[in-house]
PDB file of C-alpha atoms in Angstrom:
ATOM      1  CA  UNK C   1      85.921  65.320 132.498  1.00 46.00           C
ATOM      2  CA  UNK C   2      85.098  68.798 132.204  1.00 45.00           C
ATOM      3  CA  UNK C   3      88.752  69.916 133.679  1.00 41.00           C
ATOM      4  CA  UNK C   4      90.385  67.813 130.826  1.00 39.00           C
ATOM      5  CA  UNK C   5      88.461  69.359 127.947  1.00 42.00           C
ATOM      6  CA  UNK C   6      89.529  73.170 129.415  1.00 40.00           C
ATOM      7  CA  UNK C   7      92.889  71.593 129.710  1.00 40.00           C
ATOM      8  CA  UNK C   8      92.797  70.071 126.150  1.00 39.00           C
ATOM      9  CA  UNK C   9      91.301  73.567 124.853  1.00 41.00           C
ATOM     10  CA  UNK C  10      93.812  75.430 126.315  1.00 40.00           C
ATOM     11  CA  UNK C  11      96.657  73.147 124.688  1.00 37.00           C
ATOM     12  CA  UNK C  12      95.107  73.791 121.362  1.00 38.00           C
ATOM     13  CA  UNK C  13      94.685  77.451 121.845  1.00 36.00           C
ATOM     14  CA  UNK C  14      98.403  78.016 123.112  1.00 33.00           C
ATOM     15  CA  UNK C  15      99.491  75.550 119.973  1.00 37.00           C
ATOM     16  CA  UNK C  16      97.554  77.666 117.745  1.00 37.00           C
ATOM     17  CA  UNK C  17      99.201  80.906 119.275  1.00 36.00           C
ATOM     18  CA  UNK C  18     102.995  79.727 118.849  1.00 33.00           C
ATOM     19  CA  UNK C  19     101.971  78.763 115.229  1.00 33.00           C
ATOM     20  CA  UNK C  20     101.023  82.031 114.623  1.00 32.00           C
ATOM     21  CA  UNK C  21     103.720  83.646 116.084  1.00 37.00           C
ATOM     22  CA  UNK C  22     106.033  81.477 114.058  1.00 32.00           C
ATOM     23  CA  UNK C  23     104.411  82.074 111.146  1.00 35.00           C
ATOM     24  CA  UNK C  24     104.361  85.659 112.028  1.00 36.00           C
ATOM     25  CA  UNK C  25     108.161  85.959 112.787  1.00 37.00           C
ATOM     26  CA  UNK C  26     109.191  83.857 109.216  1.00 39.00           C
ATOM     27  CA  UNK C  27     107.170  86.741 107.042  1.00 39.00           C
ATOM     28  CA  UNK C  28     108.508  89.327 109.240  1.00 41.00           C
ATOM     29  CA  UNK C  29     112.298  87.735 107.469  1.00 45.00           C
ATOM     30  CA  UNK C  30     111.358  88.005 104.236  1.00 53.00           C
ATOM     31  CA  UNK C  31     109.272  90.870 103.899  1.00 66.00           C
ATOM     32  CA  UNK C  32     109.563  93.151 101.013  1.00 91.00           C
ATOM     33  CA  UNK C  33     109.579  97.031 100.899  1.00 96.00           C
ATOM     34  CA  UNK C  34     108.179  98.529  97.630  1.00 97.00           C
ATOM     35  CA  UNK C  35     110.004 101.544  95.846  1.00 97.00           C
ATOM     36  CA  UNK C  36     107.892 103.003  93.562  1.00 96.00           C
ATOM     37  CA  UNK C  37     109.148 106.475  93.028  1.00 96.00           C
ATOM     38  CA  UNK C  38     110.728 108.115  95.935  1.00 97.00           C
ATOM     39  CA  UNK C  39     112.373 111.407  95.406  1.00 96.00           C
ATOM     40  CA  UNK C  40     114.690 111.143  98.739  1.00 95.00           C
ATOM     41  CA  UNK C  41     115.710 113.642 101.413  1.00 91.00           C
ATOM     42  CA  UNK C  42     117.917 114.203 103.811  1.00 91.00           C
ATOM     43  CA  UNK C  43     120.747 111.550 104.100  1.00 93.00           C
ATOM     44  CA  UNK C  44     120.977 110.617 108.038  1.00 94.00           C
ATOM     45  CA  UNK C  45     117.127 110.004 108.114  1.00 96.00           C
ATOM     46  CA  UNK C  46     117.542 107.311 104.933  1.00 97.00           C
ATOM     47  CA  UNK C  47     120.740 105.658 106.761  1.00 96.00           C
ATOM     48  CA  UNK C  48     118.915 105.298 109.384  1.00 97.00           C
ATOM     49  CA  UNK C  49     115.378 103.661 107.415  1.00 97.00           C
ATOM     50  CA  UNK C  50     117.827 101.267 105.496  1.00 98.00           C
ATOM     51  CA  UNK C  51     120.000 100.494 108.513  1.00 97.00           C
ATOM     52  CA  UNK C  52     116.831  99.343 110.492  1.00 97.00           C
ATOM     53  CA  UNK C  53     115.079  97.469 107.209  1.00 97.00           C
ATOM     54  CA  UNK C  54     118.988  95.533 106.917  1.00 97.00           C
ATOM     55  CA  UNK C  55     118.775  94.488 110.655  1.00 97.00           C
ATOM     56  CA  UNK C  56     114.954  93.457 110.371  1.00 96.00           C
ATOM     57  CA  UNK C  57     116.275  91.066 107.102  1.00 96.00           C
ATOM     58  CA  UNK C  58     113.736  93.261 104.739  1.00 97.00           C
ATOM     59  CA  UNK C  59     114.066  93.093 101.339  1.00 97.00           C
ATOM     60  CA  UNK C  60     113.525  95.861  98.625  1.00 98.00           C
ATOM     61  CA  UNK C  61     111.891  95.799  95.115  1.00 98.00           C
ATOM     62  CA  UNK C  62     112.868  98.567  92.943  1.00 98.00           C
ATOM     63  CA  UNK C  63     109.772  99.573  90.827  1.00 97.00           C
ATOM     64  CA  UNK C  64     110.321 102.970  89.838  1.00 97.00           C
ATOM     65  CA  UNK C  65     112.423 105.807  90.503  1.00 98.00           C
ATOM     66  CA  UNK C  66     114.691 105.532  93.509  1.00 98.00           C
ATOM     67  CA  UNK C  67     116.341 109.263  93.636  1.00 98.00           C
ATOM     68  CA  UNK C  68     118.940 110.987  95.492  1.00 96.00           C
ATOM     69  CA  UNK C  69     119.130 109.613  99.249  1.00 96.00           C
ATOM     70  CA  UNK C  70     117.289 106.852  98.427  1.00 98.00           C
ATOM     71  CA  UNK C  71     120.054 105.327  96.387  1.00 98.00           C
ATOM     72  CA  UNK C  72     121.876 104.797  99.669  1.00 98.00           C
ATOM     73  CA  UNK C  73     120.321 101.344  99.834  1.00 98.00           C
ATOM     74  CA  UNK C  74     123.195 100.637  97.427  1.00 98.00           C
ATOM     75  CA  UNK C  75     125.634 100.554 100.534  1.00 97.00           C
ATOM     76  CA  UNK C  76     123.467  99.640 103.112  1.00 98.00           C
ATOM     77  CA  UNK C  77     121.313  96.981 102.281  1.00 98.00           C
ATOM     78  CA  UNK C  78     122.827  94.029 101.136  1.00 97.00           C
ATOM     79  CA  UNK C  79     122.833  93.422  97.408  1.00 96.00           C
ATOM     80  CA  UNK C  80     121.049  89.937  97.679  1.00 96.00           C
ATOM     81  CA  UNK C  81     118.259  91.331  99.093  1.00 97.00           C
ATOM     82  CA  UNK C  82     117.609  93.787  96.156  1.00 97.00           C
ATOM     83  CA  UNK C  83     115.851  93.234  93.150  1.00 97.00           C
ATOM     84  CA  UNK C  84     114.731  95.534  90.296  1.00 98.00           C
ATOM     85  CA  UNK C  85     111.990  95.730  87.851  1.00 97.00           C
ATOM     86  CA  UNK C  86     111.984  96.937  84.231  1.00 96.00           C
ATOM     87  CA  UNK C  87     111.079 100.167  85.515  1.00 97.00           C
ATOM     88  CA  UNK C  88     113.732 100.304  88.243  1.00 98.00           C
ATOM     89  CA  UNK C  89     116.173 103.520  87.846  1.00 98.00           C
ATOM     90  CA  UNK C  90     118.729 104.645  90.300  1.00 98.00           C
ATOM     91  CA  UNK C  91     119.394 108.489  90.658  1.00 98.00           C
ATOM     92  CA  UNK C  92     122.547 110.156  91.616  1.00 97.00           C
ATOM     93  CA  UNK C  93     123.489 114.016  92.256  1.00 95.00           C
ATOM     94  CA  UNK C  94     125.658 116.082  94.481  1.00 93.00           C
ATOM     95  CA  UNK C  95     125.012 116.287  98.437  1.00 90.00           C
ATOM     96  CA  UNK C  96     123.266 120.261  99.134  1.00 84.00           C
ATOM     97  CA  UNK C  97     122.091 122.104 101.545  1.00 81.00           C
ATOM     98  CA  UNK C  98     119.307 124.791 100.964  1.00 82.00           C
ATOM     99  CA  UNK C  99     120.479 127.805 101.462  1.00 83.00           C
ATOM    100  CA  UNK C 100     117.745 130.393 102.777  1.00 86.00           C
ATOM    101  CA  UNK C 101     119.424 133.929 101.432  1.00 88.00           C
ATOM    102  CA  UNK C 102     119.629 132.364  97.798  1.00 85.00           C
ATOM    103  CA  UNK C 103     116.526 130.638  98.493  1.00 86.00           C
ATOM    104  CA  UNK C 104     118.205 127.658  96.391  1.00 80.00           C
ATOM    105  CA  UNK C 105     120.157 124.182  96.925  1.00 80.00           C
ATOM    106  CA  UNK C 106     124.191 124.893  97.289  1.00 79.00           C
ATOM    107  CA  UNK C 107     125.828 121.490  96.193  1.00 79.00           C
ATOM    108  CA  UNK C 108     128.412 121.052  99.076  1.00 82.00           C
ATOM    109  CA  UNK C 109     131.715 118.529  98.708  1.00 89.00           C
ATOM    110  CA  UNK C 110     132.306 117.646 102.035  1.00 88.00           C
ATOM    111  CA  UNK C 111     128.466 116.469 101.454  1.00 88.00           C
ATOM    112  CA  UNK C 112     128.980 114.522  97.907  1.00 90.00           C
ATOM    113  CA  UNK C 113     132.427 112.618  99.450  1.00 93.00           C
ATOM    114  CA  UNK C 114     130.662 111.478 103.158  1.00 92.00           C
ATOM    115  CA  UNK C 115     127.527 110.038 100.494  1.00 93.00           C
ATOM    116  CA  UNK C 116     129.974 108.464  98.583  1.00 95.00           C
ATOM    117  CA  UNK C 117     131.833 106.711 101.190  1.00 95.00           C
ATOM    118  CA  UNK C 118     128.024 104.591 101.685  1.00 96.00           C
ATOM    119  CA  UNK C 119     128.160 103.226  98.238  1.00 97.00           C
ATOM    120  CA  UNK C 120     129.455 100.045  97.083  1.00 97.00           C
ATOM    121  CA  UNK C 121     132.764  99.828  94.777  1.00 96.00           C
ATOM    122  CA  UNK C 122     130.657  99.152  91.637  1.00 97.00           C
ATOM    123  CA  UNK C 123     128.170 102.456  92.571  1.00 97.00           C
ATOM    124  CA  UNK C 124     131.342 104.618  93.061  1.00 97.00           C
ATOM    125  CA  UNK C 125     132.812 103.435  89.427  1.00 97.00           C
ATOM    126  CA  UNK C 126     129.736 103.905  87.450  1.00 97.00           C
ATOM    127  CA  UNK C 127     129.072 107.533  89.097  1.00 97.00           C
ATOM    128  CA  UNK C 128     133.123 108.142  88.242  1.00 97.00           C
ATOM    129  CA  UNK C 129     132.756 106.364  84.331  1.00 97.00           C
ATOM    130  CA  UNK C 130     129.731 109.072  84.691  1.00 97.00           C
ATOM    131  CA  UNK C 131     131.693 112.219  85.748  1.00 96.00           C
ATOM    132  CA  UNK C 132     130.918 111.957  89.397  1.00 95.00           C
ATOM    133  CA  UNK C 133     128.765 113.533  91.592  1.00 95.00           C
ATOM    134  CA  UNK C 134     127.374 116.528  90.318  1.00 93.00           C
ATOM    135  CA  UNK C 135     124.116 119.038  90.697  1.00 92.00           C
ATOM    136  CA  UNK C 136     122.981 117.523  87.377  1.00 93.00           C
ATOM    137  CA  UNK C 137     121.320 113.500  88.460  1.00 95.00           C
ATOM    138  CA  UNK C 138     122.444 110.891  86.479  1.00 97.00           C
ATOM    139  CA  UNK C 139     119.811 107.650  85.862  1.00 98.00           C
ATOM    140  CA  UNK C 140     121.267 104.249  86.490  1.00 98.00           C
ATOM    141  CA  UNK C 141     118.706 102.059  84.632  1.00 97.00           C
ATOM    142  CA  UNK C 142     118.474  98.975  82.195  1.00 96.00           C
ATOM    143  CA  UNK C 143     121.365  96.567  81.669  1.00 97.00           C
ATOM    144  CA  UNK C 144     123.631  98.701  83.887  1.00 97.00           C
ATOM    145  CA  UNK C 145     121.038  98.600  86.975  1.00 97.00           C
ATOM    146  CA  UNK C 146     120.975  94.500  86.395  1.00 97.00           C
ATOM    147  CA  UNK C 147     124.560  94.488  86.067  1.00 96.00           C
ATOM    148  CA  UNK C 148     124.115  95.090  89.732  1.00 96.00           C
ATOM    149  CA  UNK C 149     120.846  93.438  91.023  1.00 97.00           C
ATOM    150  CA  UNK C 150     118.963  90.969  89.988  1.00 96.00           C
ATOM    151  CA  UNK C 151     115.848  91.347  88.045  1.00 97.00           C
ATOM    152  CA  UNK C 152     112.502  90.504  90.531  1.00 94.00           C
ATOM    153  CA  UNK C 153     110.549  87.333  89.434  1.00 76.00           C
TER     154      UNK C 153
END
């Protein structure tokens, strides 16, 4: 008797620990990454973040400012998977390098043209309709950010 209630114990404990696990592994899908206001940096270290958050089926929520490298998320993760708020703006500027003589950012073409490659068709026309990529950012918000994505609910 005793034998069958450690057997019957340990069916409910291993039942309870492949419903967690499932459980576990369906939020893992549809988890959702927060940007609030990040300011970016350097571009192989972003590819590399979104790349991994596309694989792992990670969504993203705009929320605030989304600047410089961290508008690569345009090209990388896939567009149903985004969302933005009201105060959702994209930010786009010419690729640079710091340059430690000048002590100042140097915008570099070869830079601007391998970041442009990662953004969508629609991306590349607005920053074009916009005078392309230049040291000066230009803010993608409002109805031309929903053009895009879809608003968050």
């Amino acid at each position: 008797m005793k034998n069958l209630a450690i057997a019957a114990s340990k069916a409910a404990l291993v039942s309870c620990a492949l419903l967690i696990g499932v459980m576990l592994t369906n939020g893992a899908a549809s988890a959702s990454v927060l940007i609030t206001n990040d300011v970016g940096g350097e571009v192989s270290s972003y590819v590399h973040k979104f790349q991994q958050m596309r694989a792992a089926g990670e969504r993203v929520v705009i929320d605030g400012p989304c600047l410089s490298a961290c508008t690569l998320l345009t090209g990388i993760i896939p567009r149903d998977r985004v969302c933005v708020t009201s105060r959702a703006e994209l930010g786009f500027h010419a690729a640079s390098y710091y340059d430690d003589t000048s002590r100042s950012f140097i915008p570099t073409r070869e830079g601007s043209e391998e970041v442009m490659r990662y953004y969508p068709s629609a991306v590349r026309a607005w920053i074009g309709r916009h005078g392309g990529l230049t040291p000066k950012l230009k803010m993608m918000r409002g109805p031309e950010l929903t053009a895009l994505y879809r608003t968050c609910e």
